[in-house]
Amino acid sequence: ITCLVISPDDKFIFSASKDGALIKCKWEVESGKKLCVVPGGKKGTEERHMGHASHVLCMAISSDGKYLATGDRNKLIMIWDTATCKRLHIFTGHRDAVSGLSFRKGTHQLYSASHDRCVKVWNVAENAYMETLFGHQDVITGLDSLSRDCCVTAGGRDGTVRLWKIPEESQLVFCGHQGSIDCIQLINEEHMVSGADDGRLGVGVWGSPLPSLGWGAQQSLLSAPGSHSGNVKLWKCGEGFRKLERLWDIPL
């Protein structure tokens, strides 16, 4: 299993995996029942059957619960009707594996990140490509967005986190990690947290990067990154989002 999302009403879980015979499942949370399965197929047969033909690496669900997007190693993004599990459209355009997907909250605008080092913007309701964003110098390993017309990405071994301002056609670049930046998550519309294989976490405020374990708002929140140590470590964002307080570890 490579990825999963929970529907906005908390009733359903959608999961995907590397198993070509079981690409996408819909589960009912309360009962644990498997409601539908979309089988996969062989590479090059995507137009003739519904499922992916390679490993699914990421997925995202729209905030109204209407659309599900899935991205695979074979450069494809598939759009699904969450109620029926029917495939609605295939987006093509990336030149390498699709590594991250995120719907802009309150809209059907979809951001996709790829190992081809670019971010693409799509209008899912109209099955339309909008634009491509360039800047990363290595594969993009993570992507997130909230309500604003922008997204954040982790650039792996290029050592940067980037905030993409879509209307202004500009970007802010955050540096600070010494290793590959593997994950990025927005805490709210002004602050984000990143994790890297240098063992450090970074909390950032847009436009004002600070040192790792204190990159930069208003309330205490929890972060729970995993690592090669076999533990999930829980952290609390401190006052002003300028430090992280370690709470406890969960061994796995």
Coordinates of C-alpha atoms in Angstrom, one line a residue:
I1 CA 0.0 0.0 0.0
T2 CA 1.5 3.3 -1.1
C3 CA -1.1 5.9 -0.3
L4 CA -4.6 6.5 1.1
V5 CA -7.0 9.4 1.8
I6 CA -10.1 9.7 4.0
S7 CA -13.2 11.3 2.5
P8 CA -14.1 14.8 4.0
D9 CA -17.1 13.3 5.8
D10 CA -14.9 10.7 7.4
K11 CA -17.0 7.8 6.0
F12 CA -14.7 6.3 3.4
I13 CA -11.1 5.5 2.9
F14 CA -9.5 5.2 -0.6
S15 CA -6.3 3.2 -0.8
A16 CA -3.9 2.3 -3.6
S17 CA -0.9 0.0 -3.9
K18 CA 1.9 -1.5 -6.0
D19 CA -0.2 -4.6 -6.7
G20 CA -1.2 -4.4 -10.4
A21 CA -4.2 -6.6 -9.7
L22 CA -5.6 -4.4 -6.9
I23 CA -4.9 -0.7 -7.7
K24 CA -7.6 1.2 -5.9
C25 CA -10.0 0.2 -3.1
K26 CA -12.9 2.0 -1.4
W27 CA -13.5 1.1 2.2
E28 CA -16.4 2.0 4.6
V29 CA -14.8 3.3 7.8
E30 CA -17.5 2.3 10.3
S31 CA -17.9 -1.3 9.1
G32 CA -14.5 -1.9 7.6
K33 CA -16.2 -3.3 4.4
K34 CA -14.5 -3.1 1.1
L35 CA -17.0 -1.4 -1.2
C36 CA -15.3 -1.4 -4.5
V37 CA -12.1 -2.5 -6.2
V38 CA -10.6 -1.1 -9.4
P39 CA -8.3 -3.7 -11.0
G40 CA -5.1 -2.7 -12.7
G41 CA -3.7 -3.9 -16.1
K42 CA -0.6 -4.1 -18.2
K43 CA 1.3 -1.0 -19.3
G44 CA -0.2 0.6 -22.3
T45 CA -3.7 -0.7 -21.8
E46 CA -4.9 2.2 -19.7
E47 CA -7.4 3.3 -22.4
R48 CA -9.0 -0.1 -22.5
H49 CA -9.6 -0.7 -18.8
M50 CA -10.3 1.5 -15.8
G51 CA -7.3 1.0 -13.5
H52 CA -3.6 2.0 -13.5
A53 CA -1.0 -0.1 -15.2
S54 CA 1.9 0.7 -12.9
H55 CA 2.5 1.6 -9.2
V56 CA 0.2 4.2 -7.8
L57 CA 2.4 6.7 -5.8
C58 CA 0.0 9.4 -4.6
M59 CA -3.7 10.4 -4.4
A60 CA -5.8 13.3 -3.3
I61 CA -9.5 13.9 -2.8
S62 CA -11.3 17.2 -3.4
S63 CA -12.7 19.0 -0.3
D64 CA -16.3 18.4 -1.4
G65 CA -15.6 14.7 -1.7
K66 CA -16.6 14.6 -5.4
Y67 CA -13.3 13.8 -7.1
L68 CA -10.4 11.5 -6.4
A69 CA -7.1 11.9 -8.2
T70 CA -4.4 9.2 -8.4
G71 CA -0.9 9.5 -9.8
D72 CA 1.3 6.7 -11.0
R73 CA 4.9 5.8 -11.9
N74 CA 3.9 5.7 -15.6
K75 CA 3.4 9.6 -15.6
L76 CA -0.4 9.4 -15.6
I77 CA -3.0 11.1 -13.4
M78 CA -6.4 9.6 -13.3
I79 CA -9.6 11.3 -12.1
W80 CA -12.3 9.3 -10.4
D81 CA -15.9 9.8 -9.3
T82 CA -15.8 8.9 -5.6
A83 CA -19.4 7.8 -5.4
T84 CA -19.3 5.3 -8.3
C85 CA -15.5 4.6 -8.5
K86 CA -15.8 5.2 -12.2
R87 CA -12.8 6.8 -14.0
L88 CA -13.7 10.2 -15.5
H89 CA -10.5 11.3 -17.2
I90 CA -6.8 10.8 -17.6
F91 CA -4.3 13.7 -17.5
T92 CA -1.1 13.3 -19.4
G93 CA 1.8 15.7 -19.6
H94 CA 4.3 14.8 -17.0
R95 CA 7.6 13.3 -18.3
D96 CA 8.3 11.1 -15.2
A97 CA 6.6 9.5 -12.2
V98 CA 3.8 11.6 -10.5
S99 CA 5.0 11.9 -6.9
G100 CA 2.4 14.3 -5.3
L101 CA -1.2 15.5 -5.7
S102 CA -3.2 18.1 -3.9
F103 CA -6.6 19.7 -4.5
R104 CA -6.9 23.4 -3.7
K105 CA -9.4 23.5 -0.8
G106 CA -12.9 24.6 -1.8
T107 CA -12.1 24.2 -5.5
H108 CA -11.6 21.5 -8.2
Q109 CA -8.1 22.9 -9.0
L110 CA -5.5 20.2 -8.8
Y111 CA -1.8 20.5 -8.3
S112 CA 0.5 17.6 -9.4
A113 CA 4.3 17.2 -8.7
S114 CA 6.6 14.9 -10.5
H115 CA 10.1 13.4 -10.7
D116 CA 10.4 15.5 -13.9
R117 CA 11.0 18.4 -11.5
C118 CA 7.9 20.4 -12.4
V119 CA 4.5 21.2 -10.9
K120 CA 1.4 21.2 -13.1
V121 CA -2.0 22.8 -12.5
W122 CA -5.2 21.3 -13.7
N123 CA -8.9 22.1 -13.7
V124 CA -10.5 18.8 -12.9
A125 CA -14.2 19.9 -13.4
E126 CA -13.4 20.9 -17.0
N127 CA -10.8 18.2 -17.7
A128 CA -8.3 21.0 -18.5
Y129 CA -4.6 21.6 -18.2
M130 CA -3.8 25.1 -16.9
E131 CA -0.1 25.6 -16.6
T132 CA 3.3 24.3 -15.6
L133 CA 5.6 25.6 -12.9
F134 CA 9.4 25.2 -13.2
G135 CA 12.2 25.8 -10.7
H136 CA 13.2 22.6 -8.8
Q137 CA 16.6 21.1 -9.8
D138 CA 15.8 17.6 -8.6
V139 CA 12.8 15.2 -8.3
I140 CA 9.9 16.7 -6.3
T141 CA 9.2 14.5 -3.3
G142 CA 6.2 16.2 -1.7
L143 CA 3.4 18.7 -2.4
D144 CA 0.6 20.3 -0.3
S145 CA -1.9 23.1 -0.7
L146 CA -4.8 24.7 1.2
S147 CA -7.3 27.4 0.2
R148 CA -4.9 30.0 -1.3
D149 CA -4.1 29.9 -5.0
C150 CA -0.7 28.5 -4.3
C151 CA 1.1 25.3 -3.3
V152 CA 4.3 24.2 -1.5
T153 CA 6.7 21.5 -2.7
A154 CA 9.7 19.6 -1.3
G155 CA 12.6 19.4 -3.8
G156 CA 14.4 16.3 -2.6
R157 CA 18.2 16.6 -3.1
D158 CA 18.0 20.1 -4.5
G159 CA 17.7 21.2 -0.9
T160 CA 14.8 23.6 -1.3
V161 CA 11.2 24.0 -0.3
R162 CA 9.3 26.2 -2.7
L163 CA 6.1 28.2 -2.3
W164 CA 4.5 28.7 -5.7
K165 CA 2.3 31.8 -6.1
I166 CA 0.1 31.0 -9.0
P167 CA -1.5 34.4 -9.9
E168 CA 1.8 36.2 -9.5
E169 CA 3.7 33.6 -11.5
S170 CA 6.4 33.7 -8.8
Q171 CA 7.9 31.5 -6.2
L172 CA 9.6 31.8 -2.8
V173 CA 12.6 29.5 -2.1
F174 CA 13.4 28.2 1.4
C175 CA 16.7 26.6 2.2
G176 CA 18.0 25.2 5.5
H177 CA 18.1 21.4 5.3
Q178 CA 21.4 19.7 4.6
G179 CA 20.0 16.5 3.0
S180 CA 17.1 15.4 0.8
I181 CA 13.8 17.1 1.7
D182 CA 11.4 14.3 1.6
C183 CA 8.1 15.7 2.8
I184 CA 6.2 19.0 3.2
Q185 CA 2.9 19.8 4.9
L186 CA 1.1 23.1 5.4
I187 CA 0.0 23.7 9.0
N188 CA -2.2 26.6 8.0
E189 CA -2.2 29.3 5.3
E190 CA 1.0 30.9 6.6
H191 CA 3.1 28.1 8.1
M192 CA 4.5 24.8 7.0
V193 CA 6.6 21.9 8.3
S194 CA 9.2 20.0 6.3
G195 CA 11.3 16.8 7.0
A196 CA 14.5 15.6 5.5
D197 CA 16.9 12.7 5.6
D198 CA 19.4 14.9 7.6
G199 CA 17.2 14.0 10.6
R200 CA 16.0 17.6 11.0
L201 CA 12.5 19.1 10.9
G202 CA 11.9 22.7 9.7
V203 CA 9.0 24.9 10.6
G204 CA 8.6 27.8 8.2
V205 CA 6.7 31.0 7.8
W206 CA 6.1 32.2 4.2
G207 CA 8.6 34.8 3.2
S208 CA 10.7 34.6 6.3
P209 CA 12.7 31.4 6.6
L210 CA 14.4 30.8 9.9
P211 CA 16.9 28.0 11.0
S212 CA 15.7 24.4 11.1
L213 CA 13.7 23.4 14.1
G214 CA 12.4 27.0 14.0
W215 CA 11.9 28.3 10.4
G216 CA 8.4 30.4 11.9
A217 CA 2.0 31.6 14.0
Q218 CA -0.8 31.5 16.1
Q219 CA -1.6 28.2 17.8
S220 CA 0.0 24.9 19.0
L221 CA -0.2 22.0 16.6
L222 CA 1.2 18.5 16.4
S223 CA 3.5 17.1 13.8
A224 CA 4.2 13.3 13.6
P225 CA 6.9 12.4 11.1
G226 CA 8.3 8.9 10.7
S227 CA 11.9 8.0 10.2
H228 CA 14.3 5.1 9.7
S229 CA 14.7 4.8 13.5
G230 CA 11.5 2.8 13.7
N231 CA 9.7 5.5 15.7
V232 CA 7.0 8.1 15.0
K233 CA 8.0 11.2 17.0
L234 CA 5.3 13.7 18.1
W235 CA 6.3 17.3 18.1
K236 CA 4.4 20.4 19.3
C237 CA 4.8 23.7 17.5
G238 CA 5.9 26.3 20.1
E239 CA 4.9 29.9 20.6
G240 CA 5.1 31.9 17.4
F241 CA 5.9 28.7 15.4
R242 CA 9.6 29.4 16.1
K243 CA 10.4 26.1 17.8
L244 CA 9.4 22.5 18.0
E245 CA 8.9 20.8 21.4
R246 CA 9.4 17.0 21.4
L247 CA 6.5 15.3 23.2
W248 CA 7.0 11.5 22.9
D249 CA 7.9 8.6 20.6
I250 CA 5.7 5.9 19.3
P251 CA 7.8 2.7 18.5
L252 CA 6.8 0.8 15.4

